[in-house]
Structure formats: C-alpha cells, structure tokens
C-alpha cells in the first residue's frame, strides 16, 4: 500500500493525499464501493505510476478520499476532457510534471459537496474548475484546497464548463496579447480544428476579426470545413493550398494577417510566416509535427517578423489569480451570449477510458474526448 502521508497537506500535484488501495485492478474493474464512513470514502481515478504510453501506464484504481480540513473543499467531478497536454504529461515530455504516482487530467468541472469551516469563497452546489494544472481531474471525487479552485456559473453548458480553463483561455490571450488587432484585421492559424483553433475562430468573430484557417487534407475535409464556417471561420484552406501561387491573389482581397498562431511547427509554420504582413507576429503554442520552427533570414530582416511563444501555465505565473478569474468570467460572458461554444465533444464514461485515450491519440481527430463521472 502506498501512503501519501505528509504529502496530503503539501498537496503534491494530482495526488492530494489519496491512497492507492490494494484491491485496485487494471483496465476496467467493477465500480468501486463507497464506504458509509466519512473517514474512508473511496473514489475511482485514472492513475499512472510512471511515464510512458498512456494506453499502457494509465490504470483505473480505487483511491481513499482525504478528510476535509478547515480550508478544504470536497468536490464531485462531473466531467473532464483529455487534452494533448494531458497525454504529453503522461508521456513525460511536458513543461510541468507531477510527482508520481499521479492522477491524470488538468482540466474539468466539478460540483462542491462540502466545505471546511474556514472556506468562504465557495459553497455546496457551486461548480468549480481547477485554478492551475496538476490537480488530477480524471477521478470521481477529490478534496482540494479552496485556493486551488475557481467558481464558474452553473448556467453554462456542462461541456463548456469542462473545457473552459485551458483552450479558450489560450485562444483569448493569444488574440489579445501580441498584436493590437482591430475589427477587420486578419489572423491565420494552423491546427484550426483543435480545441484552441475552434475557440480562436469564435472569439475572433466576436471581436470582429477575420480568420484564415489552415487544415491538413483529409477524407472528411468538406464536412470539417462546413463545421468550422458554422463556428464563424471566414476562410478555410488546406496546407497544400496555402503553398500554391494562387494565394497571392487571395491576399489581394483579404488583408494580410498581422498575427499567426502556430500549433504544428515544421513546414506548416514556415507557410504561416510566409503569408504574414510585414512586422507581424507568429505565436507558437504547440508542436504537433515535432519539427522545429524555421524562419528565413529575409523574413526576420526585411519583413521584421516576430517569433513568440505562449504557455498558459506561464501566463498564470506572471499574473494574479484575480486576473485569471477575470479571464474566466469574460469567457463565460461569451458563452452566455452564444458566441463561444465547446469544441466538438464525445462523452465517454470513466470506466471506458481506454477507448477515450485511444481516440485522443488518433490522427485527424476532430472530437474532444470528455470523461464523465
């Protein structure tokens, strides 16, 4: 039996003082039984003890719920997505890695069940999301510190709340922080069908910005193009079309973008740079192709292009918790106004996690997997 002991109060990321019980079994065990005793309430969680292929290292285990202290909040998780960063974290190649063994998942929404005697910011019944990554959201219940949670309104759709804290925040900050864009300006992005990409399309439309959305060619291209345009995409082109000479004519009618958002790298990033307006900025927030970003000397000297990076975790370190809460509320207002919807999602019961993990790592996946508890 592994016991967290003193780590309970230290709140190691994704551990939070819960014990892995010996009756845990691999893959799809029977539902965990919940003890009537508050001292030994058991929950189910997706745990990994070492880094590697998620299909091989993630297990569904029974955990013992920690007691609720004075500043603690008992949360029943409702839904939690599987993001690329979650997969990278399990593989061990991410900028933030929790102490092992760890519970997977950095994002999700839960409902408050009970609060400690000194908790003032949340109450039973409230919906909450993680304030920072590393809490471990792929579980049925957990005890968190009040400072680790942000309250969100419960009148927004469940899928929107579950996917609120990472991708829409990244999209909004990239659109706001790097170039002073005005209505009518253009933004170009690759990986346009990703969670961030879909959020960029909608937030940009709400701000009066035009989007040029680049996709890899695929069998369901027209269906995906129609879906992105329904979200508010102005233009959708393939990687191959972006390389063609005809794009020069395209930019006679469409303003050259001042901002490019790169989640791919390699040749795709090079093409984004080629079409940027002089003095423009390319922001890299991912590297799906696992290839370096290459910029020519002429682009840097004669076009004065700027290369930047964005990581939401670093943005949070550089800003106060209240600023992050303000960002969340801004996005919730967009959701309420019908200007920001959750990405295309597939809800999967927690016990069927192998299917969800497999789907999350498949190429051309346009539906985000959301674990439901």
Tab-separated table of N, CA and C in Angstrom, residues 134-213:
chain	number	residue	atom	x	y	z
A	134	UNK	N	-2.329	20.246	-12.887
A	134	UNK	CA	-1.711	19.288	-11.980
A	134	UNK	C	-2.600	18.770	-10.884
A	135	UNK	N	-3.888	19.169	-10.854
A	135	UNK	CA	-4.751	18.697	-9.771
A	135	UNK	C	-5.185	17.252	-9.943
A	136	UNK	N	-5.227	16.778	-11.172
A	136	UNK	CA	-5.686	15.412	-11.400
A	136	UNK	C	-7.201	15.358	-11.421
A	137	UNK	N	-7.800	15.612	-12.568
A	137	UNK	CA	-9.261	15.724	-12.677
A	137	UNK	C	-9.939	14.448	-13.149
A	138	UNK	N	-9.159	13.443	-13.534
A	138	UNK	CA	-9.765	12.209	-14.032
A	138	UNK	C	-10.106	11.302	-12.858
A	139	UNK	N	-11.062	11.707	-12.063
A	139	UNK	CA	-11.487	10.933	-10.903
A	139	UNK	C	-12.909	11.332	-10.538
A	140	UNK	N	-13.550	10.509	-9.762
A	140	UNK	CA	-14.950	10.750	-9.433
A	140	UNK	C	-15.118	11.801	-8.355
A	141	UNK	N	-14.216	11.852	-7.393
A	141	UNK	CA	-14.283	12.838	-6.309
A	141	UNK	C	-12.879	13.210	-5.885
A	142	UNK	N	-12.765	14.329	-5.181
A	142	UNK	CA	-11.467	14.742	-4.659
A	142	UNK	C	-11.667	15.776	-3.568
A	143	UNK	N	-10.636	15.965	-2.761
A	143	UNK	CA	-10.594	17.035	-1.773
A	143	UNK	C	-9.478	17.991	-2.191
A	144	UNK	N	-9.837	19.238	-2.448
A	144	UNK	CA	-8.884	20.247	-2.885
A	144	UNK	C	-8.847	21.387	-1.875
A	145	UNK	N	-7.773	22.145	-1.903
A	145	UNK	CA	-7.731	23.385	-1.144
A	145	UNK	C	-8.557	24.446	-1.850
A	146	UNK	N	-9.171	25.335	-1.090
A	146	UNK	CA	-10.016	26.363	-1.686
A	146	UNK	C	-9.253	27.182	-2.721
A	147	UNK	N	-7.966	27.443	-2.463
A	147	UNK	CA	-7.174	28.276	-3.372
A	147	UNK	C	-6.879	27.574	-4.687
A	148	UNK	N	-7.143	26.282	-4.752
A	148	UNK	CA	-6.875	25.526	-5.978
A	148	UNK	C	-8.059	25.514	-6.941
A	149	UNK	N	-9.141	26.205	-6.582
A	149	UNK	CA	-10.378	26.141	-7.352
A	149	UNK	C	-10.873	27.531	-7.733
A	150	UNK	N	-11.601	27.597	-8.842
A	150	UNK	CA	-12.272	28.813	-9.283
A	150	UNK	C	-13.742	28.477	-9.507
A	151	UNK	N	-14.611	29.282	-8.977
A	151	UNK	CA	-16.041	29.087	-9.171
A	151	UNK	C	-16.449	29.553	-10.567
A	152	UNK	N	-17.279	28.752	-11.222
A	152	UNK	CA	-17.827	29.141	-12.526
A	152	UNK	C	-19.348	29.050	-12.449
A	153	UNK	N	-20.050	29.830	-13.248
A	153	UNK	CA	-21.519	29.788	-13.200
A	153	UNK	C	-22.045	28.443	-13.670
A	154	UNK	N	-23.100	27.981	-13.023
A	154	UNK	CA	-23.667	26.674	-13.365
A	154	UNK	C	-24.742	26.775	-14.441
A	155	UNK	N	-24.926	27.995	-14.984
A	155	UNK	CA	-25.934	28.140	-16.037
A	155	UNK	C	-25.331	28.041	-17.435
A	156	UNK	N	-24.048	27.680	-17.532
A	156	UNK	CA	-23.452	27.438	-18.845
A	156	UNK	C	-23.452	25.932	-19.099
A	157	UNK	N	-23.375	25.488	-20.350
A	157	UNK	CA	-23.402	24.052	-20.636
A	157	UNK	C	-22.255	23.315	-19.954
A	158	UNK	N	-22.517	22.075	-19.567
A	158	UNK	CA	-21.526	21.270	-18.860
A	158	UNK	C	-20.247	21.114	-19.678
A	159	UNK	N	-20.366	20.835	-20.981
A	159	UNK	CA	-19.182	20.667	-21.819
A	159	UNK	C	-18.378	21.962	-21.905
A	160	UNK	N	-19.061	23.093	-21.926
A	160	UNK	CA	-18.350	24.373	-21.948
A	160	UNK	C	-17.581	24.580	-20.656
A	161	UNK	N	-18.197	24.267	-19.526
A	161	UNK	CA	-17.522	24.426	-18.240
A	161	UNK	C	-16.333	23.490	-18.126
A	162	UNK	N	-16.487	22.262	-18.616
A	162	UNK	CA	-15.421	21.267	-18.507
A	162	UNK	C	-14.212	21.618	-19.352
A	163	UNK	N	-14.417	22.354	-20.428
A	163	UNK	CA	-13.329	22.684	-21.358
A	163	UNK	C	-12.978	24.161	-21.332
A	164	UNK	N	-13.320	24.853	-20.264
A	164	UNK	CA	-13.166	26.303	-20.189
A	164	UNK	C	-11.764	26.760	-19.828
A	165	UNK	N	-11.066	26.008	-18.984
A	165	UNK	CA	-9.875	26.518	-18.317
A	165	UNK	C	-8.577	26.475	-19.092
A	166	UNK	N	-8.533	25.851	-20.264
A	166	UNK	CA	-7.269	25.714	-20.996
A	166	UNK	C	-7.362	26.317	-22.393
A	167	UNK	N	-8.110	25.687	-23.273
A	167	UNK	CA	-8.087	26.103	-24.684
A	167	UNK	C	-8.689	27.480	-24.941
A	168	UNK	N	-9.884	27.789	-24.433
A	168	UNK	CA	-10.409	29.137	-24.674
A	168	UNK	C	-9.535	30.229	-24.053
A	169	UNK	N	-8.956	29.938	-22.882
A	169	UNK	CA	-8.060	30.917	-22.248
A	169	UNK	C	-6.836	31.163	-23.117
A	170	UNK	N	-6.265	30.087	-23.661
A	170	UNK	CA	-5.116	30.214	-24.550
A	170	UNK	C	-5.472	31.021	-25.787
A	171	UNK	N	-6.614	30.710	-26.383
A	171	UNK	CA	-7.048	31.422	-27.590
A	171	UNK	C	-7.236	32.908	-27.313
A	172	UNK	N	-7.913	33.236	-26.234
A	172	UNK	CA	-8.199	34.635	-25.925
A	172	UNK	C	-6.924	35.428	-25.685
A	173	UNK	N	-6.027	34.875	-24.904
A	173	UNK	CA	-4.798	35.599	-24.569
A	173	UNK	C	-3.930	35.800	-25.810
A	174	UNK	N	-3.854	34.807	-26.680
A	174	UNK	CA	-3.038	34.978	-27.886
A	174	UNK	C	-3.621	36.044	-28.803
A	175	UNK	N	-4.935	36.129	-28.866
A	175	UNK	CA	-5.563	37.149	-29.708
A	175	UNK	C	-5.399	38.551	-29.122
A	176	UNK	N	-5.248	38.649	-27.810
A	176	UNK	CA	-5.229	39.953	-27.153
A	176	UNK	C	-3.834	40.471	-26.832
A	177	UNK	N	-2.856	39.590	-26.659
A	177	UNK	CA	-1.604	39.986	-26.008
A	177	UNK	C	-0.422	40.287	-26.929
A	178	UNK	N	-0.503	39.950	-28.207
A	178	UNK	CA	0.692	40.037	-29.047
A	178	UNK	C	0.621	41.098	-30.136
A	179	UNK	N	-0.532	41.370	-30.653
A	179	UNK	CA	-0.729	42.409	-31.666
A	179	UNK	C	-1.975	43.219	-31.311
A	180	UNK	N	-1.934	44.512	-31.591
A	180	UNK	CA	-3.107	45.350	-31.379
A	180	UNK	C	-4.019	45.225	-32.592
A	181	UNK	N	-4.879	44.252	-32.537
A	181	UNK	CA	-5.752	43.958	-33.665
A	181	UNK	C	-7.026	44.784	-33.578
A	182	UNK	N	-7.506	45.203	-34.742
A	182	UNK	CA	-8.735	45.980	-34.832
A	182	UNK	C	-9.751	45.213	-35.677
A	183	UNK	N	-11.023	45.504	-35.502
A	183	UNK	CA	-12.031	44.843	-36.342
A	183	UNK	C	-11.678	44.964	-37.815
A	184	UNK	N	-11.775	43.844	-38.506
A	184	UNK	CA	-11.411	43.790	-39.919
A	184	UNK	C	-10.035	43.223	-40.169
A	185	UNK	N	-9.157	43.214	-39.138
A	185	UNK	CA	-7.833	42.605	-39.287
A	185	UNK	C	-7.952	41.089	-39.421
A	186	UNK	N	-6.889	40.484	-39.966
A	186	UNK	CA	-6.886	39.042	-40.205
A	186	UNK	C	-5.925	38.325	-39.263
A	187	UNK	N	-6.315	37.097	-38.929
A	187	UNK	CA	-5.484	36.177	-38.157
A	187	UNK	C	-5.415	34.873	-38.930
A	188	UNK	N	-4.220	34.284	-39.035
A	188	UNK	CA	-4.074	32.996	-39.701
A	188	UNK	C	-3.608	31.971	-38.674
A	189	UNK	N	-4.137	30.761	-38.754
A	189	UNK	CA	-3.760	29.724	-37.800
A	189	UNK	C	-3.750	28.351	-38.472
A	190	UNK	N	-2.866	27.477	-37.982
A	190	UNK	CA	-2.929	26.069	-38.363
A	190	UNK	C	-3.594	25.278	-37.232
A	191	UNK	N	-3.753	23.974	-37.427
A	191	UNK	CA	-4.475	23.136	-36.449
A	191	UNK	C	-5.815	23.775	-36.093
A	192	UNK	N	-6.510	24.254	-37.100
A	192	UNK	CA	-7.715	25.055	-36.865
A	192	UNK	C	-8.874	24.261	-36.285
A	193	UNK	N	-8.822	22.932	-36.395
A	193	UNK	CA	-9.886	22.102	-35.840
A	193	UNK	C	-9.592	21.662	-34.414
A	194	UNK	N	-8.455	22.099	-33.862
A	194	UNK	CA	-8.134	21.756	-32.479
A	194	UNK	C	-9.041	22.522	-31.530
A	195	UNK	N	-8.964	22.193	-30.247
A	195	UNK	CA	-9.759	22.918	-29.262
A	195	UNK	C	-9.426	24.387	-29.235
A	196	UNK	N	-8.137	24.713	-29.279
A	196	UNK	CA	-7.730	26.120	-29.328
A	196	UNK	C	-8.196	26.741	-30.636
A	197	UNK	N	-8.007	26.027	-31.744
A	197	UNK	CA	-8.385	26.555	-33.048
A	197	UNK	C	-9.850	26.923	-33.133
A	198	UNK	N	-10.709	26.045	-32.618
A	198	UNK	CA	-12.150	26.331	-32.634
A	198	UNK	C	-12.485	27.533	-31.757
A	199	UNK	N	-11.784	27.657	-30.630
A	199	UNK	CA	-12.006	28.814	-29.757
A	199	UNK	C	-11.518	30.097	-30.427
A	200	UNK	N	-10.376	30.041	-31.122
A	200	UNK	CA	-9.864	31.211	-31.842
A	200	UNK	C	-10.891	31.693	-32.861
A	201	UNK	N	-11.471	30.783	-33.611
A	201	UNK	CA	-12.451	31.154	-34.630
A	201	UNK	C	-13.606	31.930	-34.004
A	202	UNK	N	-14.122	31.425	-32.901
A	202	UNK	CA	-15.313	32.034	-32.296
A	202	UNK	C	-14.994	33.353	-31.595
A	203	UNK	N	-13.888	33.388	-30.848
A	203	UNK	CA	-13.530	34.617	-30.144
A	203	UNK	C	-13.156	35.711	-31.140
A	204	UNK	N	-12.434	35.324	-32.196
A	204	UNK	CA	-12.076	36.294	-33.230
A	204	UNK	C	-13.324	36.873	-33.879
A	205	UNK	N	-14.294	36.028	-34.167
A	205	UNK	CA	-15.544	36.514	-34.765
A	205	UNK	C	-16.247	37.496	-33.834
A	206	UNK	N	-16.220	37.199	-32.533
A	206	UNK	CA	-16.853	38.094	-31.556
A	206	UNK	C	-16.137	39.435	-31.497
A	207	UNK	N	-14.844	39.439	-31.802
A	207	UNK	CA	-14.049	40.669	-31.781
A	207	UNK	C	-14.043	41.392	-33.131
A	208	UNK	N	-14.713	40.819	-34.127
A	208	UNK	CA	-14.756	41.431	-35.452
A	208	UNK	C	-13.527	41.154	-36.293
A	209	UNK	N	-12.763	40.112	-35.941
A	209	UNK	CA	-11.555	39.760	-36.687
A	209	UNK	C	-11.849	38.672	-37.709
A	210	UNK	N	-11.128	38.688	-38.810
A	210	UNK	CA	-11.255	37.637	-39.825
A	210	UNK	C	-10.250	36.531	-39.534
A	211	UNK	N	-10.639	35.301	-39.790
A	211	UNK	CA	-9.722	34.180	-39.580
A	211	UNK	C	-9.485	33.418	-40.874
A	212	UNK	N	-8.209	33.087	-41.089
A	212	UNK	CA	-7.795	32.205	-42.190
A	212	UNK	C	-7.336	30.918	-41.524
A	213	UNK	N	-8.046	29.856	-41.768
A	213	UNK	CA	-7.877	28.623	-41.001
A	213	UNK	C	-7.306	27.520	-41.872
